[in-house]
PDB file of C-alpha atoms in Angstrom:
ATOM      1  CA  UNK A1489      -3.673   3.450  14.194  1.00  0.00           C
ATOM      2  CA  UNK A1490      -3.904   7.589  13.277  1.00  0.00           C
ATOM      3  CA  UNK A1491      -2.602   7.608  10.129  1.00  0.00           C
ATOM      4  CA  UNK A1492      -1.074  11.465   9.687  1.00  0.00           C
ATOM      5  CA  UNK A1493      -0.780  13.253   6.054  1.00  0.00           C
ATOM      6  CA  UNK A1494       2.551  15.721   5.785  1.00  0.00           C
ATOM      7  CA  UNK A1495       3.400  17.471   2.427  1.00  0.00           C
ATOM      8  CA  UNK A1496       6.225  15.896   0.828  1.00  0.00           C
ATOM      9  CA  UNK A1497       8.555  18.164   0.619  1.00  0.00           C
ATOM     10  CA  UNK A1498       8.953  22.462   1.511  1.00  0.00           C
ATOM     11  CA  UNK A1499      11.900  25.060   1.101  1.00  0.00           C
ATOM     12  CA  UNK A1500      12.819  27.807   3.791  1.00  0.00           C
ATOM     13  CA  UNK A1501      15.439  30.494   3.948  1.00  0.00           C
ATOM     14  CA  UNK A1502      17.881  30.301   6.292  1.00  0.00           C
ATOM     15  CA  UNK A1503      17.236  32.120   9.778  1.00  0.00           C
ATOM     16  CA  UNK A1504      13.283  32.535   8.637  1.00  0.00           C
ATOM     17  CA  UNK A1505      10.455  30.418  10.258  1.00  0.00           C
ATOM     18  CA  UNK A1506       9.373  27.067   8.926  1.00  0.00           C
ATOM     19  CA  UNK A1507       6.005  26.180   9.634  1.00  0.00           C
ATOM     20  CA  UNK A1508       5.448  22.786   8.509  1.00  0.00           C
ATOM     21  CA  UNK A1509       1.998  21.153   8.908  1.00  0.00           C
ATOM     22  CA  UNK A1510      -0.001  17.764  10.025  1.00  0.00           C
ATOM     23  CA  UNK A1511      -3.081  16.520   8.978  1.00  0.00           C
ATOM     24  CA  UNK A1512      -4.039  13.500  11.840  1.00  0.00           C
ATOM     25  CA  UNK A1513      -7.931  13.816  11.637  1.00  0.00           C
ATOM     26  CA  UNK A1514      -8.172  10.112  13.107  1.00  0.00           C
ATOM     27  CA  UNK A1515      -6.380  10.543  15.964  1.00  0.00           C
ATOM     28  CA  UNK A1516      -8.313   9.630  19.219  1.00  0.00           C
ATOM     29  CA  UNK A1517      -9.174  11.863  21.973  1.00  0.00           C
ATOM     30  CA  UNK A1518      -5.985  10.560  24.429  1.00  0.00           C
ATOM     31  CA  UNK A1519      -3.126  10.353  22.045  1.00  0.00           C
ATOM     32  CA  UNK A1520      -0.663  12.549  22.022  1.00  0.00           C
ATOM     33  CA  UNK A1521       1.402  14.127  18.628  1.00  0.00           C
ATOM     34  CA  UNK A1522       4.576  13.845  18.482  1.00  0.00           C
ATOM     35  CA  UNK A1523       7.626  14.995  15.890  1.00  0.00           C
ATOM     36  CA  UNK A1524      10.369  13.502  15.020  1.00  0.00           C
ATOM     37  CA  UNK A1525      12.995  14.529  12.217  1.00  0.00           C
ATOM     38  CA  UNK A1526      15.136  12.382  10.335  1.00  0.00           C
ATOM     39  CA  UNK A1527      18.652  13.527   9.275  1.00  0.00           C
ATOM     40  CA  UNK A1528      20.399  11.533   6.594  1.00  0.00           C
ATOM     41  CA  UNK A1529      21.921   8.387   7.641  1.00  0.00           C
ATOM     42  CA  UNK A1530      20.747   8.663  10.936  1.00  0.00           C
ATOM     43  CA  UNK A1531      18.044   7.776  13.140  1.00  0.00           C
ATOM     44  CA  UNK A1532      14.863   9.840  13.842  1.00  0.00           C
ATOM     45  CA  UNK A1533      15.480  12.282  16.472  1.00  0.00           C
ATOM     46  CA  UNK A1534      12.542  13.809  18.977  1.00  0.00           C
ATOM     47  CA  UNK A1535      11.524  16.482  18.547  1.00  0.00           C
ATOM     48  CA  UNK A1536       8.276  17.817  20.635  1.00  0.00           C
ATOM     49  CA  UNK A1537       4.791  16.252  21.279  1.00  0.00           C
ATOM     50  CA  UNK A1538       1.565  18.061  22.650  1.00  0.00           C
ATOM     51  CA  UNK A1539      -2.053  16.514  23.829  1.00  0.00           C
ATOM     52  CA  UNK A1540      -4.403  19.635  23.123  1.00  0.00           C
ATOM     53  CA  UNK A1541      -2.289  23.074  24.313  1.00  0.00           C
ATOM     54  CA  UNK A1542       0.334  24.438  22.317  1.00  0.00           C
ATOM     55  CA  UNK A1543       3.681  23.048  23.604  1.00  0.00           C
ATOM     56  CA  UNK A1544       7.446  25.336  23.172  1.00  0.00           C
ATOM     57  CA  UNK A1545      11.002  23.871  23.861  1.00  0.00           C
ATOM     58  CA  UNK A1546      14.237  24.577  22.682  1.00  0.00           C
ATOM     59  CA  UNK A1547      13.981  23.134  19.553  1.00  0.00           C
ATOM     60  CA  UNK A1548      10.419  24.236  18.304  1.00  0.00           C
ATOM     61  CA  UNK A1549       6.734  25.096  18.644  1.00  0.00           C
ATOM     62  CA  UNK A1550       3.689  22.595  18.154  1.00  0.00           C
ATOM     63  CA  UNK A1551       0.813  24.295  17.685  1.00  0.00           C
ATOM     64  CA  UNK A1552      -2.432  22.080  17.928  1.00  0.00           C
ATOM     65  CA  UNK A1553      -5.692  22.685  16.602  1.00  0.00           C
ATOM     66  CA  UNK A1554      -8.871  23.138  19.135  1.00  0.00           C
ATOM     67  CA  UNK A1555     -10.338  20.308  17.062  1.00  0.00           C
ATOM     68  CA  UNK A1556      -6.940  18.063  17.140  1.00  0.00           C
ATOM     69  CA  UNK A1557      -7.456  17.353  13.614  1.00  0.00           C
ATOM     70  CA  UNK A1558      -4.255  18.803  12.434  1.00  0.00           C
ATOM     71  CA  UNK A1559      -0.933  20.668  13.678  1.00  0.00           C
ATOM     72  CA  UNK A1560       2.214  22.773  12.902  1.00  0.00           C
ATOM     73  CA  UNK A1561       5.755  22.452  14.246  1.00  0.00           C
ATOM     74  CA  UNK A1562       7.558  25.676  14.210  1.00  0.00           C
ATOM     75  CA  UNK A1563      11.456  25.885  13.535  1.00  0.00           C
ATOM     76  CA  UNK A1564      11.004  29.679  14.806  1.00  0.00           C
ATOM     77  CA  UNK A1565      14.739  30.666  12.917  1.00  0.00           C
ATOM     78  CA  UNK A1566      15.882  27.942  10.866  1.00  0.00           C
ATOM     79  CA  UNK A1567      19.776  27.009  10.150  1.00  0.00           C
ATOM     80  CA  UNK A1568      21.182  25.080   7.440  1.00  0.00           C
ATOM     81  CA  UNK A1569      21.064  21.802  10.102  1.00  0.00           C
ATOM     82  CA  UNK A1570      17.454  21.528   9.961  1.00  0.00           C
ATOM     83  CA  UNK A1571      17.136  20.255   6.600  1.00  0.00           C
ATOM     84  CA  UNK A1572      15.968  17.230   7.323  1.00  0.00           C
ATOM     85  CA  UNK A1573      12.713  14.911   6.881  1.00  0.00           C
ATOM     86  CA  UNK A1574      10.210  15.298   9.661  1.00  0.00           C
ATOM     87  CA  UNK A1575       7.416  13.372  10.923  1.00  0.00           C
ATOM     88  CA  UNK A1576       4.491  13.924  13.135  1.00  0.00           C
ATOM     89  CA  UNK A1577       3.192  10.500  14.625  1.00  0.00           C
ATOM     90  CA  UNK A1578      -0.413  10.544  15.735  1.00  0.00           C
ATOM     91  CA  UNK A1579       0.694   7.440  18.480  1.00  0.00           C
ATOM     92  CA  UNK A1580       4.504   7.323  17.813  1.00  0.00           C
ATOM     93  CA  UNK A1581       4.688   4.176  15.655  1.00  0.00           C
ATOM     94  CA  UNK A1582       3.144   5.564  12.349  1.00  0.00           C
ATOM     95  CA  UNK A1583       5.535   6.915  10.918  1.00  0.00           C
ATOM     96  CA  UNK A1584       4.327   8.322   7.318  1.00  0.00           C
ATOM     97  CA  UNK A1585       6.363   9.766   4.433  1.00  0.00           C
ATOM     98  CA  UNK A1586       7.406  12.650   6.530  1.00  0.00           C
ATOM     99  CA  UNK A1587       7.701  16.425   5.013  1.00  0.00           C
ATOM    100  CA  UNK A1588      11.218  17.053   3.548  1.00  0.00           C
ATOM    101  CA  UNK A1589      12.337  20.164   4.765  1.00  0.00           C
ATOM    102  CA  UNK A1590      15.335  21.871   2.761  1.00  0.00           C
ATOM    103  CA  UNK A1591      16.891  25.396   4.372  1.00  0.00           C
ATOM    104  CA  UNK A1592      18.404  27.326   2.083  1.00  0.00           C
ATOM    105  CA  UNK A1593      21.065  29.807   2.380  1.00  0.00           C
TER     106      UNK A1593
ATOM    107  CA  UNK B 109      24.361   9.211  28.408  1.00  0.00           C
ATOM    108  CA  UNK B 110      25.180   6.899  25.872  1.00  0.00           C
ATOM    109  CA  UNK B 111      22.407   6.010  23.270  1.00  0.00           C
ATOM    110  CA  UNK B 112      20.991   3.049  21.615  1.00  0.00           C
ATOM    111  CA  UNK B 113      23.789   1.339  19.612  1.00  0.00           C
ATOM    112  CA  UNK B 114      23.382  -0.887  16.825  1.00  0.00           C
ATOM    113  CA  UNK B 115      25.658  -3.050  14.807  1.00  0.00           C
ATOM    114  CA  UNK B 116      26.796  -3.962  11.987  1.00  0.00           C
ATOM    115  CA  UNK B 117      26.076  -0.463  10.585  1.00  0.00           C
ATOM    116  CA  UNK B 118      26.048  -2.135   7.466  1.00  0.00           C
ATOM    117  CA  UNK B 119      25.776  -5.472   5.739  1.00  0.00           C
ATOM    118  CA  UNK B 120      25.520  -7.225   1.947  1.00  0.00           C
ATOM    119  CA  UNK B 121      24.138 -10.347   1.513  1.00  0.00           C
ATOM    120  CA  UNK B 122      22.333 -12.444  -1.197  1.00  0.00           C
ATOM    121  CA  UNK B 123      19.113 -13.399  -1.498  1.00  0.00           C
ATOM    122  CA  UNK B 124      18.168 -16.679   0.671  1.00  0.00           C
ATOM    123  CA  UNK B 125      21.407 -15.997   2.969  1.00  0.00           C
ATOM    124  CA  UNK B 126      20.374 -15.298   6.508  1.00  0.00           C
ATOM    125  CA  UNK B 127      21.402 -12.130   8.746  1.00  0.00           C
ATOM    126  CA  UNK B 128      21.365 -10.794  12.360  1.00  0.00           C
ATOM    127  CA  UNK B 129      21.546  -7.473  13.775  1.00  0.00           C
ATOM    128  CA  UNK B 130      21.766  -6.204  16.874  1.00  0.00           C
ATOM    129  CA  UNK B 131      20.441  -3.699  19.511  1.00  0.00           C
ATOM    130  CA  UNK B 132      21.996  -2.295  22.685  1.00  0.00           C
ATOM    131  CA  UNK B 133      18.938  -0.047  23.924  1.00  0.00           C
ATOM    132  CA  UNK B 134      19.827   2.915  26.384  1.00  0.00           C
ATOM    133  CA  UNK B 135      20.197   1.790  30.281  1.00  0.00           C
ATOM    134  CA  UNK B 136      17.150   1.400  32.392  1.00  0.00           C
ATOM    135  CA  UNK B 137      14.768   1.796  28.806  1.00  0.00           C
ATOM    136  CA  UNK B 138      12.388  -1.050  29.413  1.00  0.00           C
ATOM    137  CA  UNK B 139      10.712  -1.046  25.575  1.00  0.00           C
ATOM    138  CA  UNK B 140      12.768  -1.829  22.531  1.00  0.00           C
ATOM    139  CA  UNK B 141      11.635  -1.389  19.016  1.00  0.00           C
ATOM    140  CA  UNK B 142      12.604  -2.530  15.785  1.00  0.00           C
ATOM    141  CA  UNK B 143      11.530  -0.514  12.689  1.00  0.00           C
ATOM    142  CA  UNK B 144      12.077  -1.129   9.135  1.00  0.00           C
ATOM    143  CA  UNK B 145      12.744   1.704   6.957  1.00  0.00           C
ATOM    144  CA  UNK B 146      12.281   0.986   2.727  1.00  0.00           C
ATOM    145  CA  UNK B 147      14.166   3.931   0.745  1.00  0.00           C
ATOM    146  CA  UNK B 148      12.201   7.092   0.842  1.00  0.00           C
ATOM    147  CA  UNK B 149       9.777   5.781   3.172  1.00  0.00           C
ATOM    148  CA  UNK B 150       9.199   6.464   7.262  1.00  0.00           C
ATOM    149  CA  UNK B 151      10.087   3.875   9.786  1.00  0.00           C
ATOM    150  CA  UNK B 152       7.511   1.040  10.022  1.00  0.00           C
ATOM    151  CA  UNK B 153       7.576  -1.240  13.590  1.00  0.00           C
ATOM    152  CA  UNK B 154       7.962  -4.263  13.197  1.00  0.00           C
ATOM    153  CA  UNK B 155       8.238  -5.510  16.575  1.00  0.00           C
ATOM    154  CA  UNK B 156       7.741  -4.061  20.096  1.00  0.00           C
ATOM    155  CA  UNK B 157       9.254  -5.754  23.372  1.00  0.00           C
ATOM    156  CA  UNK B 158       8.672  -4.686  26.689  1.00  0.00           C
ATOM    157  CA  UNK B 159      11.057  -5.807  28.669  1.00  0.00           C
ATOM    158  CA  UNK B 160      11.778  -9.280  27.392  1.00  0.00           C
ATOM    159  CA  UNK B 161       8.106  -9.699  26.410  1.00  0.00           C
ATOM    160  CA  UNK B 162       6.224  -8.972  23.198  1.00  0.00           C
ATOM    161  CA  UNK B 163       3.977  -6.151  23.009  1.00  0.00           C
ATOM    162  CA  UNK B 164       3.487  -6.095  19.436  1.00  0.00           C
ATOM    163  CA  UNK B 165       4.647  -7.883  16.562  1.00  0.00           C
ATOM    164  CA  UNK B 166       1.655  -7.195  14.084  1.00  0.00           C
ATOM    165  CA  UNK B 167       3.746  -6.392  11.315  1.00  0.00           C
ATOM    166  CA  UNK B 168       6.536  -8.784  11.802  1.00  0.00           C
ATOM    167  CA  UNK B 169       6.837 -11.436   8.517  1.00  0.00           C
ATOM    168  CA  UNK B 170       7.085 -14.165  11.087  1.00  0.00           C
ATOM    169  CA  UNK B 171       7.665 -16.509   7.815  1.00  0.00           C
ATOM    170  CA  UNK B 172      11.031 -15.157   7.574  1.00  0.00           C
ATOM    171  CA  UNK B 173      11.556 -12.595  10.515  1.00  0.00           C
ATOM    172  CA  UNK B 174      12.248 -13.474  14.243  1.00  0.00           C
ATOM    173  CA  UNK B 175      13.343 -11.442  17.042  1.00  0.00           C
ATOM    174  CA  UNK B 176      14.192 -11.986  20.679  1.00  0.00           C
ATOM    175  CA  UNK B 177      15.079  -9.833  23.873  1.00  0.00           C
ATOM    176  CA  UNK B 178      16.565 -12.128  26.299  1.00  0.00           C
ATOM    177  CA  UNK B 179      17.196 -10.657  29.824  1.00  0.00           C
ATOM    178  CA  UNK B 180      15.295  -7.731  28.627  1.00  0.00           C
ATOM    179  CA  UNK B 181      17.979  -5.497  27.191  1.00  0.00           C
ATOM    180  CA  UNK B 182      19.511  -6.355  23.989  1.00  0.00           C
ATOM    181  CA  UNK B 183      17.863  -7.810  21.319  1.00  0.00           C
ATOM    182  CA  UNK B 184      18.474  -9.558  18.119  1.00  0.00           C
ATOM    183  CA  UNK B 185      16.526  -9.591  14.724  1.00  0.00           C
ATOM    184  CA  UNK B 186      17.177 -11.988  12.451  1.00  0.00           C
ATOM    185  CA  UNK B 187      15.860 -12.718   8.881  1.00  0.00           C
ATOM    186  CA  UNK B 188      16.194 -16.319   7.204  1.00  0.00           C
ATOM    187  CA  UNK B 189      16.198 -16.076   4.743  1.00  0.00           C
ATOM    188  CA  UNK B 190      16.732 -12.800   3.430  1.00  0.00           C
ATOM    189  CA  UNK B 191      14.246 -11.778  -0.102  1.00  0.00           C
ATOM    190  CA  UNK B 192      15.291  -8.658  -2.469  1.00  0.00           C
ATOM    191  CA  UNK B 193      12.297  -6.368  -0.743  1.00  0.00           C
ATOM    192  CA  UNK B 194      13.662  -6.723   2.493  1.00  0.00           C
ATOM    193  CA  UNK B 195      16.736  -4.321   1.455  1.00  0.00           C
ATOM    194  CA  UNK B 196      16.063  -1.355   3.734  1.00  0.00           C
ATOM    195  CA  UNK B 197      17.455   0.301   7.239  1.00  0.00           C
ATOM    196  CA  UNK B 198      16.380  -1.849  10.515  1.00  0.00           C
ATOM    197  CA  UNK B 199      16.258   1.034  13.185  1.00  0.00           C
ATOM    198  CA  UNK B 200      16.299  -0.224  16.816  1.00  0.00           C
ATOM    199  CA  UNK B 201      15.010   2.387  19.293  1.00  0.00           C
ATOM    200  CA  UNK B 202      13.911   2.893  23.065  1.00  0.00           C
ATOM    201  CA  UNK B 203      11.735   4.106  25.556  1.00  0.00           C
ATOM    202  CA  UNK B 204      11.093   4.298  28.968  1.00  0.00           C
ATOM    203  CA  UNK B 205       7.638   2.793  28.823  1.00  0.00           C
ATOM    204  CA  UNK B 206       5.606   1.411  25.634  1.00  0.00           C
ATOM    205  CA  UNK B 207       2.299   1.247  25.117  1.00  0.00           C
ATOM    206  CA  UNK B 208       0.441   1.690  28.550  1.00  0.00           C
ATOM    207  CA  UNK B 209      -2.717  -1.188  30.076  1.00  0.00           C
ATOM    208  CA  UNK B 210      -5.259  -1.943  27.500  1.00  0.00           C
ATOM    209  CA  UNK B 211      -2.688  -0.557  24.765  1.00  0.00           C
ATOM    210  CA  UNK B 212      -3.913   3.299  25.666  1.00  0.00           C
ATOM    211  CA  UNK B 213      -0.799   5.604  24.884  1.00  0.00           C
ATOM    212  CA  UNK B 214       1.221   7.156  27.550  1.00  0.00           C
ATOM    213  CA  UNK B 215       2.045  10.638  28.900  1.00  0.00           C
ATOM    214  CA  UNK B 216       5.344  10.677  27.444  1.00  0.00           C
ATOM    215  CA  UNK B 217       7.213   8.044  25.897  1.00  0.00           C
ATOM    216  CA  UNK B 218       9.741   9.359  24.079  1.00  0.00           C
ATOM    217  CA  UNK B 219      11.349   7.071  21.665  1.00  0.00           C
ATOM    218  CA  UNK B 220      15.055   7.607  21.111  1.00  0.00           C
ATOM    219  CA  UNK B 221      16.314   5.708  17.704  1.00  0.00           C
ATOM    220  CA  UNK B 222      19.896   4.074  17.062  1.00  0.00           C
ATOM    221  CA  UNK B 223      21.894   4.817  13.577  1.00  0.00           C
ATOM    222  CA  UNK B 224      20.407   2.225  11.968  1.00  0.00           C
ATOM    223  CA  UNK B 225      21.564  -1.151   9.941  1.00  0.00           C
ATOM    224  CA  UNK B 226      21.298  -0.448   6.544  1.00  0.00           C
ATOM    225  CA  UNK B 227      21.017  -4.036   4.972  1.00  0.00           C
ATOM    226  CA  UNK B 228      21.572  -4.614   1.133  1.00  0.00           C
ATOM    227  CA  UNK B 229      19.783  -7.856  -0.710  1.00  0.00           C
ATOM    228  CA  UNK B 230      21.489  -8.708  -3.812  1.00  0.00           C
TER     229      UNK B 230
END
């Protein structure tokens, strides 16, 4: 299985950008990355996934490196509701530690 | 649309006592999950059905853990009997379509999580 390596934890003002970063150097040539956060007391909620472009939605960015070693999901304004933990899988069902995001006011 | 709902959202027991949740995955999803989340961990699968089948159940502590999926919709987990470590939150989620021929990942295969059991072992 890719096996993915997130900080543990980062801090971001409210209404700035959080860039928060994956390492997933084993991942294989056909799977996808995929985010999920984790609010507390709840389940893990989708968030984006991307092969090899850079994907947008409504919620974030994923920005994927050319080598697909590693990646960033961009909250591009974050609110107090995206503290959360948040996980990049490298096939979905590896889950990791997850970064801890806090917003602050 | 309604989402995946589980139940009991949460549950005591003692040690060697036995307990069952339950899943209720979203309409028409034909792969369920079970994941086991330890305190300050991420989710770890334990089982995957598709449809009423077994995909994957690597993971599962068959000693003590069992699942089923009968009719392919819900789906039970049990644990008999129950050991101190296994106080954590089962998560049950869905998806349209698991793991794809030959176990190759598919285009997208969003999984979509319920609240969770959170089960206490005392």
């Amino acid at each position: 299985d890719a096996k993915t390596t997130q900080p543990p934890s980062m801090d971001c003002a409210e209404g700035r950008a959080a860039n928060l970063p994956c390492n997933h150097s084993t991942i294989s040539g056909n799977e996808y990355v995929y985010w999920y956060r984790q609010i507390h007391s709840q389940g893990p909620q989708y968030i984006i996934h991307g092969l090899k472009n850079n994907e947008t939605n409504e919620m974030a960015s994923l920005i994927i490196t050319e080598d697909r070693k590693s990646s960033t999901l961009i909250l591009p304004h974050a609110t107090l509701r995206d503290t959360a933990v948040y996980y990049c899988t490298g096939n979905q069902f590896y889950f990791g530690t997850g970064t801890s995001l806090t917003v602050i006011p | 649309e309604a989402g995946v709902a589980q139940s009991p959202r949460y549950k005591i027991i003692e040690k060697r006592q036995s307990v069952a949740f339950w899943c209720n995955p979203i309409s028409g999803h034909a792969t369920l999950y079970w994941y086991q989340q330890i305190l300050g961990q991420g989710p770890k699968l334990l089982i995957q059905f598709q449809n009423n089948g077994v995909v994957d159940d690597s993971q599962l502590p068959k000693d003590r853990f069992s699942a089923e999926r009968l009719k392919g919709v819900d789906s039970t987990l049990k644990i008999q009997p129950a050991k101190l470590e296994d106080s954590a939150v089962y998560l049950c989620a869905s998806s349209l379509r698991g793991k794809g021929p030959r176990g190759g990942p598919l285009t997208k295969n969003i999984q979509y999580f319920g609240a969770g059991t959170r089960l206490s072992v005392l």
